[in-house]
Tab-separated table of C-alpha atoms in Angstrom:
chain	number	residue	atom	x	y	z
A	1345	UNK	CA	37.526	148.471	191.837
A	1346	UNK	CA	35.484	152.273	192.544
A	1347	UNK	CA	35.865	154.330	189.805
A	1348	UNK	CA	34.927	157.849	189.286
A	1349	UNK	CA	35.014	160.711	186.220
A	1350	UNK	CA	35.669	163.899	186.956
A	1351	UNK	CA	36.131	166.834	184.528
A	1352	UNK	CA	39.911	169.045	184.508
A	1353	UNK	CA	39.526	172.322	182.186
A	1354	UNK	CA	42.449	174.334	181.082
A	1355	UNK	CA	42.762	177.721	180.867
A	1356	UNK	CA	45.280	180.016	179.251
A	1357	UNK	CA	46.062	182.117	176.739
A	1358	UNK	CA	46.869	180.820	173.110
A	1359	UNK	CA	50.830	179.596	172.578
A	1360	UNK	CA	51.152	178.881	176.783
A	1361	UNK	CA	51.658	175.516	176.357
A	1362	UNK	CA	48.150	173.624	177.134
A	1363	UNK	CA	47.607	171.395	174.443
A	1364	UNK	CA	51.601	170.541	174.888
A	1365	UNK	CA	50.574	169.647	178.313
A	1366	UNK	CA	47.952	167.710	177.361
A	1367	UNK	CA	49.903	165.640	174.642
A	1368	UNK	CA	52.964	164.910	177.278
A	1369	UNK	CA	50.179	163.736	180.180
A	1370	UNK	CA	47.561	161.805	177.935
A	1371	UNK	CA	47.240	158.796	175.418
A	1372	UNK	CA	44.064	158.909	174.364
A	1373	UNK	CA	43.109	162.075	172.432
A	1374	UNK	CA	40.249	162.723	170.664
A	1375	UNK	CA	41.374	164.773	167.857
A	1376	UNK	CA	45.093	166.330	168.077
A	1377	UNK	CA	44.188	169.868	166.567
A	1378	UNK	CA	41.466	172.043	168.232
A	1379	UNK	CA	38.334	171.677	166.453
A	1380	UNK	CA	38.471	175.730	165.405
A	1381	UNK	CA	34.653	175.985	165.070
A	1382	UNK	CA	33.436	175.309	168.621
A	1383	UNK	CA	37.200	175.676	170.090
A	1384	UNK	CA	37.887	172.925	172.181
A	1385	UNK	CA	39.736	169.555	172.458
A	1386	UNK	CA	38.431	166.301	174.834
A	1387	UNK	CA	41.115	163.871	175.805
A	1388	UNK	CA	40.832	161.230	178.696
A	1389	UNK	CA	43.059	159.893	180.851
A	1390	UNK	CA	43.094	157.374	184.051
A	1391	UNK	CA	44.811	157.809	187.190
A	1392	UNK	CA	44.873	155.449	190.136
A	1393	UNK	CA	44.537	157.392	193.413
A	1394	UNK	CA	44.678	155.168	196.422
A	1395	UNK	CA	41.918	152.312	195.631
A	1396	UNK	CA	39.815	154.672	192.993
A	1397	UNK	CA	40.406	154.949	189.239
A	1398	UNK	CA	39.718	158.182	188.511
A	1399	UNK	CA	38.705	158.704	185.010
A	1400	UNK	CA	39.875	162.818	184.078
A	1401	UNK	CA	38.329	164.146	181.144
A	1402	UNK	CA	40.248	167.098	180.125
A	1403	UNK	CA	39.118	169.619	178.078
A	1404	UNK	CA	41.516	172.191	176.689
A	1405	UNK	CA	39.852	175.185	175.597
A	1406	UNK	CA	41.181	177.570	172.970
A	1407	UNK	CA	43.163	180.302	174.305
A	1408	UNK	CA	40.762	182.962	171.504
A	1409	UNK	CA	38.051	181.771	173.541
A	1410	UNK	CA	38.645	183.402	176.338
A	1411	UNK	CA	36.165	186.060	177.276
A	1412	UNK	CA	33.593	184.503	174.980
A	1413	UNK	CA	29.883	183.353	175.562
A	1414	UNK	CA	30.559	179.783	174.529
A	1415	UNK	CA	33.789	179.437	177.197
A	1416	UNK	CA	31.139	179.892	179.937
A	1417	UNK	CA	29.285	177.116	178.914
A	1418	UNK	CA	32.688	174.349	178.542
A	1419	UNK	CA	33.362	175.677	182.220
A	1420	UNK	CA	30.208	174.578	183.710
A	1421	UNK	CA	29.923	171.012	185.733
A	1422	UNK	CA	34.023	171.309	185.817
A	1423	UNK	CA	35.658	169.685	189.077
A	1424	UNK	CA	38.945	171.415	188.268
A	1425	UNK	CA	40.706	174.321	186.462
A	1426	UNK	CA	44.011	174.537	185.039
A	1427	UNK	CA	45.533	178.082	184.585
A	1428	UNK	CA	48.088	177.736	182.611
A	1429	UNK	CA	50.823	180.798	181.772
A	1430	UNK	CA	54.080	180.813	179.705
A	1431	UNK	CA	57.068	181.335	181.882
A	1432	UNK	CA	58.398	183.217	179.053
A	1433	UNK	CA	55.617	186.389	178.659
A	1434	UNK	CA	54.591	187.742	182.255
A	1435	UNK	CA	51.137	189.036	180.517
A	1436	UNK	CA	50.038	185.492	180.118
A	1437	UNK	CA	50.604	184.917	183.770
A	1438	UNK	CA	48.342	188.728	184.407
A	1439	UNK	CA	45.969	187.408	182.371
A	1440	UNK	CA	44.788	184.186	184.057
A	1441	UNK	CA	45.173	186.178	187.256
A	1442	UNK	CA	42.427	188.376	186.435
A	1443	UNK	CA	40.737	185.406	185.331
A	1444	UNK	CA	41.150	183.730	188.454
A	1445	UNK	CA	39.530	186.819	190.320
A	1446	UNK	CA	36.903	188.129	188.168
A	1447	UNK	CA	35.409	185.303	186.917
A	1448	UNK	CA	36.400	181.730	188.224
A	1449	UNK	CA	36.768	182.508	192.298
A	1450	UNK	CA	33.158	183.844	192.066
A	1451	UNK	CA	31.378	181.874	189.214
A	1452	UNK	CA	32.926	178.480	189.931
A	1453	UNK	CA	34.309	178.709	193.522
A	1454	UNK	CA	33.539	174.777	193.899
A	1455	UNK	CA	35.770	173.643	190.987
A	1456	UNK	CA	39.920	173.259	192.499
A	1457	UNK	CA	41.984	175.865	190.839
A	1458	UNK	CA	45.504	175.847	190.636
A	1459	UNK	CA	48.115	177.989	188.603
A	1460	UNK	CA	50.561	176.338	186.818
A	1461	UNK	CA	53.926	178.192	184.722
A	1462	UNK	CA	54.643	175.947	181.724
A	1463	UNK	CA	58.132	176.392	179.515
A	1464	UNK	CA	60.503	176.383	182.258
A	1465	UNK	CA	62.964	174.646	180.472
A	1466	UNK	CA	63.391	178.335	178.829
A	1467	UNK	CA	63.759	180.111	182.427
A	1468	UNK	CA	67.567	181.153	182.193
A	1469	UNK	CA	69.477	179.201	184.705
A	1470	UNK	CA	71.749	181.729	186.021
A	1471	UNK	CA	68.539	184.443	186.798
A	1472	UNK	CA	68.065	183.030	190.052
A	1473	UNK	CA	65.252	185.834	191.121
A	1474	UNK	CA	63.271	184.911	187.707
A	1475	UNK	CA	60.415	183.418	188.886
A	1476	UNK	CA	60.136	185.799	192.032
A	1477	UNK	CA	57.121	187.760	190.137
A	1478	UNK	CA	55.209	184.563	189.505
A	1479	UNK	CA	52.941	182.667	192.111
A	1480	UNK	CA	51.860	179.403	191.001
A	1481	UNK	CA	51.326	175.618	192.432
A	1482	UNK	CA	53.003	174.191	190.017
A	1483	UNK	CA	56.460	174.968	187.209
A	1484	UNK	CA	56.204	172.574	184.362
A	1485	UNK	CA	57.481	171.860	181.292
A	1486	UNK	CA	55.587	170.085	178.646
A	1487	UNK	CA	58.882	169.445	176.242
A	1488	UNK	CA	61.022	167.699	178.833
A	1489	UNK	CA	57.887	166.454	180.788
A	1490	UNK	CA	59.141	168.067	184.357
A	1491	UNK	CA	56.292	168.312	186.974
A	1492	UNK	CA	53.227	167.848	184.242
A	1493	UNK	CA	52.794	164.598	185.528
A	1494	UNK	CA	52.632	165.762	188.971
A	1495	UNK	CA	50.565	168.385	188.232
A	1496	UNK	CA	47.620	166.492	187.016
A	1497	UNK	CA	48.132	163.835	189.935
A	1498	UNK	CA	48.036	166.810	192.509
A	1499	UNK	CA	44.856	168.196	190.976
A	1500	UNK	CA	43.236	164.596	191.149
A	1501	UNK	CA	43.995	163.978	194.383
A	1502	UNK	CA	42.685	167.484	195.315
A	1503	UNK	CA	39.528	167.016	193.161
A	1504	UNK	CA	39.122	163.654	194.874
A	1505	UNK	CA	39.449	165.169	198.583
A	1506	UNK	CA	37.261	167.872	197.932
A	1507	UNK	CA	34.277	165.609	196.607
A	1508	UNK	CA	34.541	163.303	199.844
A	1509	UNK	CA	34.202	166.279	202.498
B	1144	UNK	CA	82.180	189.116	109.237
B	1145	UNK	CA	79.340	188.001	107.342
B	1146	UNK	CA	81.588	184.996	105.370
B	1147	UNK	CA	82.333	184.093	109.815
B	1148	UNK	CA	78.376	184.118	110.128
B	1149	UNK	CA	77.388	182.499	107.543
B	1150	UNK	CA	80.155	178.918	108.450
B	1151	UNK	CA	78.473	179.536	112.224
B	1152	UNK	CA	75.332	179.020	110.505
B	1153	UNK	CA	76.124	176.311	108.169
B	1154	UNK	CA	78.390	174.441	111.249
B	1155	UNK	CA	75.414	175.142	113.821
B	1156	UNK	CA	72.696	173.355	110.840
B	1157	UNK	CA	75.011	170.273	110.493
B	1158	UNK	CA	75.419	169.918	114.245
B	1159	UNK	CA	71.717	169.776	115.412
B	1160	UNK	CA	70.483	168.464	112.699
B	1161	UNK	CA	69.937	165.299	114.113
B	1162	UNK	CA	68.857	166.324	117.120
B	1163	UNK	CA	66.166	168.023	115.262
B	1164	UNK	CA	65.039	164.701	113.184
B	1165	UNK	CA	64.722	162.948	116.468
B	1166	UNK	CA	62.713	165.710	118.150
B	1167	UNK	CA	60.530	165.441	115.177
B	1168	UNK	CA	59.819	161.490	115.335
B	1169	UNK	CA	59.491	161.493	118.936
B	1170	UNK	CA	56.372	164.479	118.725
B	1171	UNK	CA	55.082	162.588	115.816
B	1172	UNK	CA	54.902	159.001	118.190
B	1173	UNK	CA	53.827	161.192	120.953
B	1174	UNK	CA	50.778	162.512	118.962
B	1175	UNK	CA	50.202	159.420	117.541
B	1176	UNK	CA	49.894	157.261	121.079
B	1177	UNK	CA	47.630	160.182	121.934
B	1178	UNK	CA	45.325	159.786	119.122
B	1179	UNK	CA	45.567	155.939	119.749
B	1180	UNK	CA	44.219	156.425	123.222
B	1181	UNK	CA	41.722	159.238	122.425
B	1182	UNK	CA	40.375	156.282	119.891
B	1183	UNK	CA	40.187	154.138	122.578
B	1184	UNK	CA	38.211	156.185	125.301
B	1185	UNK	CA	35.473	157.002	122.367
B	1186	UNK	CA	35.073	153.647	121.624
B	1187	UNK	CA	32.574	152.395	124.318
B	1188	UNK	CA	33.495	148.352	124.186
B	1189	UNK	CA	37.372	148.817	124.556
B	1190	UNK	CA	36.623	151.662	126.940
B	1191	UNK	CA	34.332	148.688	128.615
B	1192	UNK	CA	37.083	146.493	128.326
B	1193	UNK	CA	39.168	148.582	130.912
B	1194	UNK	CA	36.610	149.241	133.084
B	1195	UNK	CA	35.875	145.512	133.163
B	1196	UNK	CA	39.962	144.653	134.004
B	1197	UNK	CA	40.454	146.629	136.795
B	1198	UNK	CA	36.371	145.941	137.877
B	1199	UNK	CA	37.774	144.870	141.637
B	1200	UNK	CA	40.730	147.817	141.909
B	1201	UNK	CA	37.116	150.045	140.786
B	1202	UNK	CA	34.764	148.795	143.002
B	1203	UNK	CA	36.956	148.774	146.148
B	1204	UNK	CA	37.797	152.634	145.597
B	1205	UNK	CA	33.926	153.482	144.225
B	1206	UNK	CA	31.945	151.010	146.689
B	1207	UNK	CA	32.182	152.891	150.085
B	1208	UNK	CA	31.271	156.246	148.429
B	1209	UNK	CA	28.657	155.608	146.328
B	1210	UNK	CA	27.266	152.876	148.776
B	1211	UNK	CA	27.224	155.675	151.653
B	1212	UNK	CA	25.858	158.243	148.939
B	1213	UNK	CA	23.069	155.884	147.998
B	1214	UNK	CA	22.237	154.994	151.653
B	1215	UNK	CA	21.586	158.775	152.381
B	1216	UNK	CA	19.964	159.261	148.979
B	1217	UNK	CA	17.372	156.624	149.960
B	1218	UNK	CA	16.860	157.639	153.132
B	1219	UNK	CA	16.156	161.141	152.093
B	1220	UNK	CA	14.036	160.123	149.609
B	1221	UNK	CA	12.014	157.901	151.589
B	1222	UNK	CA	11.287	161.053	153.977
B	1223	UNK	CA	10.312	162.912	151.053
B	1224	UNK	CA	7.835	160.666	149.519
B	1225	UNK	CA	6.406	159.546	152.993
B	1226	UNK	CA	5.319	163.821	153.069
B	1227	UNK	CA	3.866	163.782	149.705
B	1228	UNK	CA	1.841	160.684	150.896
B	1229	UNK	CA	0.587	162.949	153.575
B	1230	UNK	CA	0.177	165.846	151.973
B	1231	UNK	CA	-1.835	164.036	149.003
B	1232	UNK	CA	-3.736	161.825	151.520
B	1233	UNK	CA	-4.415	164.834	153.539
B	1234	UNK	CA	-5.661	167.093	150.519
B	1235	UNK	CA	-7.854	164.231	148.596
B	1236	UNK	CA	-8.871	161.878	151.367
B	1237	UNK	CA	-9.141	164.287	154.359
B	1238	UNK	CA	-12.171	162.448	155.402
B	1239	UNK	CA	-10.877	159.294	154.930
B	1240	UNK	CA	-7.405	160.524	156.308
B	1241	UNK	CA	-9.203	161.803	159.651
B	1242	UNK	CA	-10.663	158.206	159.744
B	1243	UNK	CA	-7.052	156.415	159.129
B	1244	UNK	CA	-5.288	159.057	161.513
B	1245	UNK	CA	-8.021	158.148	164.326
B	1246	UNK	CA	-7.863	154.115	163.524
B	1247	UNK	CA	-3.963	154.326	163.382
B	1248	UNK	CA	-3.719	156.552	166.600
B	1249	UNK	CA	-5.391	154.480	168.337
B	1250	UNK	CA	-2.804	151.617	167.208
B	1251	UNK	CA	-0.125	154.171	167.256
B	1252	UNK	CA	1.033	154.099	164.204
B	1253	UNK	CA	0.686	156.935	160.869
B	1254	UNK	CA	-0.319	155.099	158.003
B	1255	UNK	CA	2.319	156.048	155.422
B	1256	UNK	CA	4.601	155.727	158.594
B	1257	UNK	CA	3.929	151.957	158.988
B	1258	UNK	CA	3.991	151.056	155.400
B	1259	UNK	CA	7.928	152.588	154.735
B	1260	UNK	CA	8.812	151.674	158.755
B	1261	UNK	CA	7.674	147.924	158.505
B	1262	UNK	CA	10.110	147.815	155.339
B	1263	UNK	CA	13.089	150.206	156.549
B	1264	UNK	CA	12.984	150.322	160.543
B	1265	UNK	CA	15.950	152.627	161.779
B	1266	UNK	CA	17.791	150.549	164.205
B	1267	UNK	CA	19.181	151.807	167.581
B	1268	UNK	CA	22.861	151.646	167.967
B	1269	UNK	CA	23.504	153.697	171.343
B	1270	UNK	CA	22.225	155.626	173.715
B	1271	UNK	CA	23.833	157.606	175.688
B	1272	UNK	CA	22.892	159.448	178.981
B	1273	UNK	CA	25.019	162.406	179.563
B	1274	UNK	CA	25.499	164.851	182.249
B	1275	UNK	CA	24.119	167.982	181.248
B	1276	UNK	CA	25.996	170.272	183.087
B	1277	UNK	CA	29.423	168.657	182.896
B	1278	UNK	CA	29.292	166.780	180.019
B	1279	UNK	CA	30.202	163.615	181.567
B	1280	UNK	CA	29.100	160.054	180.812
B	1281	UNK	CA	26.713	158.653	183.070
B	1282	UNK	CA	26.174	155.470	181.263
B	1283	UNK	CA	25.444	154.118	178.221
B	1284	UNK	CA	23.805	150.733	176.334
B	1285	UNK	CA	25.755	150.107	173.297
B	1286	UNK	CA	24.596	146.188	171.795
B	1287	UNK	CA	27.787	147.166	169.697
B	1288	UNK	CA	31.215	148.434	171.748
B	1289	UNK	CA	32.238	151.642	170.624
B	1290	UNK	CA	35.506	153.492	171.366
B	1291	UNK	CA	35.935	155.679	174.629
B	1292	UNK	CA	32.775	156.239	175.123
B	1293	UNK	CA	33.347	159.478	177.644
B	1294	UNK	CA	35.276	161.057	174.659
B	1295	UNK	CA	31.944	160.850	172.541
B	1296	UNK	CA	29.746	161.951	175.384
B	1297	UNK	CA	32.185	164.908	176.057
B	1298	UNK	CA	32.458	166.100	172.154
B	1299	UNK	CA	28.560	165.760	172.167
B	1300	UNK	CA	28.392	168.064	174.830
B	1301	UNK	CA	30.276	170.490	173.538
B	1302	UNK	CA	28.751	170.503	169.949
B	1303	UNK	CA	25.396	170.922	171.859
B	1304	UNK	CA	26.807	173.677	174.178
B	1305	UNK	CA	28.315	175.411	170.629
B	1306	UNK	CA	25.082	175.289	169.035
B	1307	UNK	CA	22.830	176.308	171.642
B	1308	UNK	CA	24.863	179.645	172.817
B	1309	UNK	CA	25.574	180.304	168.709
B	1310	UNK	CA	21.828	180.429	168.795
B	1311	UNK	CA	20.843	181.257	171.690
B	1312	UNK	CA	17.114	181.129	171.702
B	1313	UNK	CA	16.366	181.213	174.869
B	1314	UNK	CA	14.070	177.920	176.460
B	1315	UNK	CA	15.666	175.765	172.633
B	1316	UNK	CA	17.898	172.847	172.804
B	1317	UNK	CA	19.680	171.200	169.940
B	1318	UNK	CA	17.161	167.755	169.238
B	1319	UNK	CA	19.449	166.290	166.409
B	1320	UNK	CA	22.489	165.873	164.842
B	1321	UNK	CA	22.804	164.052	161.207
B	1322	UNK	CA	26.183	162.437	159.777
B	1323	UNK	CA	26.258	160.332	156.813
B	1324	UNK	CA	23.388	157.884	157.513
B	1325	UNK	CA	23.466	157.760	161.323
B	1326	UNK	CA	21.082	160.372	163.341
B	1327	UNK	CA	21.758	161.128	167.045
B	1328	UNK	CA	18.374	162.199	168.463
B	1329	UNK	CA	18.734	164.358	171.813
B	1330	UNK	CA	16.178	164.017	174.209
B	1331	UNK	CA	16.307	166.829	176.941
B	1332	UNK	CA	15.724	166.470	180.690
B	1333	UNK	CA	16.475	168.922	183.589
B	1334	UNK	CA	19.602	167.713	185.113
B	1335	UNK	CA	21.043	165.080	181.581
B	1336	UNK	CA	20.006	163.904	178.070
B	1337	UNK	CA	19.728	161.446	176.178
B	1338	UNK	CA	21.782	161.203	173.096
B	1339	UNK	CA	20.805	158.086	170.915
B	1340	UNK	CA	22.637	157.162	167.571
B	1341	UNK	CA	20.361	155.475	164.641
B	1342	UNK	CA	20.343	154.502	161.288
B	1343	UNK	CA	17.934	153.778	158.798
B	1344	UNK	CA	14.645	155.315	158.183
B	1345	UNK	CA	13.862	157.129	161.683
B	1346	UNK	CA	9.686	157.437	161.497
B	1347	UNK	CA	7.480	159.791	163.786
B	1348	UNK	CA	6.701	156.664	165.862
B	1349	UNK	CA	10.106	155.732	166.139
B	1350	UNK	CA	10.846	159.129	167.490
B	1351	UNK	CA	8.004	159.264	169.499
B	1352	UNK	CA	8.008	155.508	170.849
B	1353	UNK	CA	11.770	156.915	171.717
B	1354	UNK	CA	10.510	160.011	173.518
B	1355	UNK	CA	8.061	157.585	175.606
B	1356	UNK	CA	11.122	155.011	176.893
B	1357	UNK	CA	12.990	158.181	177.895
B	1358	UNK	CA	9.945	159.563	179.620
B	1359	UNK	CA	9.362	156.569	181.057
B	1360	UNK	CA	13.023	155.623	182.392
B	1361	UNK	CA	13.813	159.634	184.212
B	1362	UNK	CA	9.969	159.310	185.700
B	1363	UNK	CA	10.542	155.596	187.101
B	1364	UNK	CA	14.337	155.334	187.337
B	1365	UNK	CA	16.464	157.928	186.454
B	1366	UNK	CA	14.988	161.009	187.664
B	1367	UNK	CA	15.982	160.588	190.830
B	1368	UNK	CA	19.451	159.712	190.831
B	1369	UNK	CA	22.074	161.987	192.250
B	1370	UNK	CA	24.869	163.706	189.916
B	1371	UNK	CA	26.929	164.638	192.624
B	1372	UNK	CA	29.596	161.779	192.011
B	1373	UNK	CA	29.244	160.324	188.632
B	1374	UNK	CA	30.992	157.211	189.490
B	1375	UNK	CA	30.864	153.374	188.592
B	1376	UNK	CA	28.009	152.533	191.015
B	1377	UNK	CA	25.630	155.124	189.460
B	1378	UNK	CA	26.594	153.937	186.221
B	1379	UNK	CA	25.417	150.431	186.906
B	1380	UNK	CA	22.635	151.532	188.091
B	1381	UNK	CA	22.252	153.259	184.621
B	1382	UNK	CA	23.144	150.938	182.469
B	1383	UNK	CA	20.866	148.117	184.213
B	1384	UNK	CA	18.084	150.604	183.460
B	1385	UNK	CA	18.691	151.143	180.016
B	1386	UNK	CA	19.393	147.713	179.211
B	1387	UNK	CA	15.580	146.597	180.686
B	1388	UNK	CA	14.118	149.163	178.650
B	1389	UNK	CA	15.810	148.771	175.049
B	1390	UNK	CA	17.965	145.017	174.899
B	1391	UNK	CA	14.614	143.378	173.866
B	1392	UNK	CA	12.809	146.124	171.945
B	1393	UNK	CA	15.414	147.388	169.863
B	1394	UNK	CA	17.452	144.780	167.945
């Protein structure tokens, strides 16, 4: 069976949720705290799409490394980006925003980017019009599990089409 | 009021009286089991004789540290002494040391290198070829299996990415990373490294003989592969590579 690796970085500020996404997705983690020196966290996971086992090495960066040097460098060679915002404080949504149109649309235009709102098991039910400020791909929640799994898939997939054409 | 204080006084006496004579004994067989086992630690044959019942529970908990602390200790050591044997050779016998340097070059091999080498060769226990940009395992050749591979070639990655933008001297690339006794040399190409875990005594011509394979495999194999889809059939093509060029030589 063809097998590939690819490379999925998250993005987002610190508290949004990423490492929580991480945990509810993957098995295999490399260490289950950041490594606070150099700021990031490896963990691998692997997805069957079609005939292909696609290998996704995810790296969750730091949200304090944002902005940095370093956080250049963990971006480079990736095949996809996760922006990740917390349904719960509309700055963290701004912020990857600006992200996405300062830095990543020009500096990494090849890598798939998608948006994704994480705690939306907090949204209040009866606020229909709630999430009417946010645009994202995908509304997840990493403590009951809703979409995450779909999310990663998606991006895959996307990753996967992209590479062929 | 002072014929009231004075009964409290007498009552109060009687009553803890015997709580205060068995207050007393107890500190006394306290002190005394102290002094007992003060006696003992001073004396150096029953202090022996503990040691030597519990030997196993002491060696199981001691072993792994000191063995690792020794294992380091020689190692270190061995570098040490192998540049005072150059340095002296070099200062007393320069002729003679010009004469041994040409004869040995021409064998490849550093005189004070081959002595300590032919007795403490550092063995090769991976190597790893990484993507540089990505950080993604392109293959490996591990005699020994390891666990998740990819995880190790991604952490290594972004140690090396951490160190080199901390420092950021501009054209320098991190060459080597030391834990306990192992030693990952890097060895830096354009588009991926090299990342290769040893132990033992690693020697100039180790390191060097090292820098030739890896030379030698990107200029007749690897430089030309593709990184565009780091997949299982590029990985193959890796691995059969680097299993030519170190199953026989490095065991």
């Amino acid at each position: 069976m063809k097998s590939v690796n690819k490379k999925i970085v998250l993005l987002g500020n610190e508290g949004v949720g990423k490492t929580s996404l991480v945990k509810q997705y993957v098995n295999s983690i490399f260490s289950d705290e950041y490594l606070t020196t150099i700021g990031i966290k490896i963990s691998k996971k692997t997805i069957q799409i079609g005939e292909v086992a696609v290998n996704l090495m995810l790296w969750d960066i730091a949200g304090n490394m944002m902005n940095k040097t370093l956080y250049n460098n963990y971006l480079q060679g990736a095949h996809g980006i996760l922006l990740v915002a917390d349904a719960m404080r509309y700055e963290t949504y701004e912020s990857i925003l600006l992200e996405k149109e300062n830095h990543l649309s020009n500096d990494f235009k090849n890598a798939v980017t998608c948006v994704i709102i994480n705690k939306s098991d907090l949204i209040p039910e009866a606020d229909a019009d709630y999430l009417k400020a946010f645009k994202y791909d995908y509304l997840t929640s990493a403590k009951n599990g809703d979409h995450v799994e779909l999310a990663f898939q998606s991006m895959a997939e996307q990753i996967l089409e992209t590479s062929r054409t | 009021m002072a014929i009231e204080k004075d009964h409290f006084e007498q009552l109060r006496h009687l009553l803890l009286q015997s709580d205060r004579d068995n207050y007393a004994e107890q500190n006394e067989r306290i002190l005394s089991k102290l002094d007992e086992l003060e006696r003992e630690l001073n004396d150096p044959e029953k202090f022996a004789g503990v040691i030597q019942k519990s030997k196993s529970e002491i060696i199981d908990v001691l072993g792994p540290v000191l063995g690792k602390m020794m294992k380091k200790f020689i190692s270190s050591e061995i570098s040490r002494i192998k540049e005072n044997i150059e340095k002296q050779s070099k200062a007393i016998f320069s002729f003679q040391f010009l004469k041994q340097k040409i004869k040995n070059k021409v064998a490849g091999v550093s005189k004070s290198d081959a002595a300590i080498s032919e007795a403490m060769g550092g063995s090769l226990l991976q190597v790893f070829v990484i993507d540089k940009k990505s950080g993604l395992l392109i293959g490996e050749y591990s005699p020994q299996n390891i666990l998740e591979p990819d995880l190790v070639a991604g952490m290594l990655s972004a140690i090396k990415s951490f160190v080199e933008s901390a420092f950021g001297e501009e054209n320098s690339e991190l060459e080597s990373l030391e834990y306990s006794s192992y030693k990952i040399l890097l060895y830096n190409f354009n588009r991926f490294y090299f990342a290769c875990v040893l132990e033992g005594y690693i020697d100039a011509e180790l390191r060097a003989q090292l820098q030739d394979d890896f030379l030698d495999l990107t200029d007749k194999g690897l430089g030309t592969i593709s990184l565009k889809n780091i997949d299982d059939q590029l990985k193959e093509r890796v691995e059969i590579e680097l299993d030519k060029k170190f199953s026989k030589k490095y065991t």
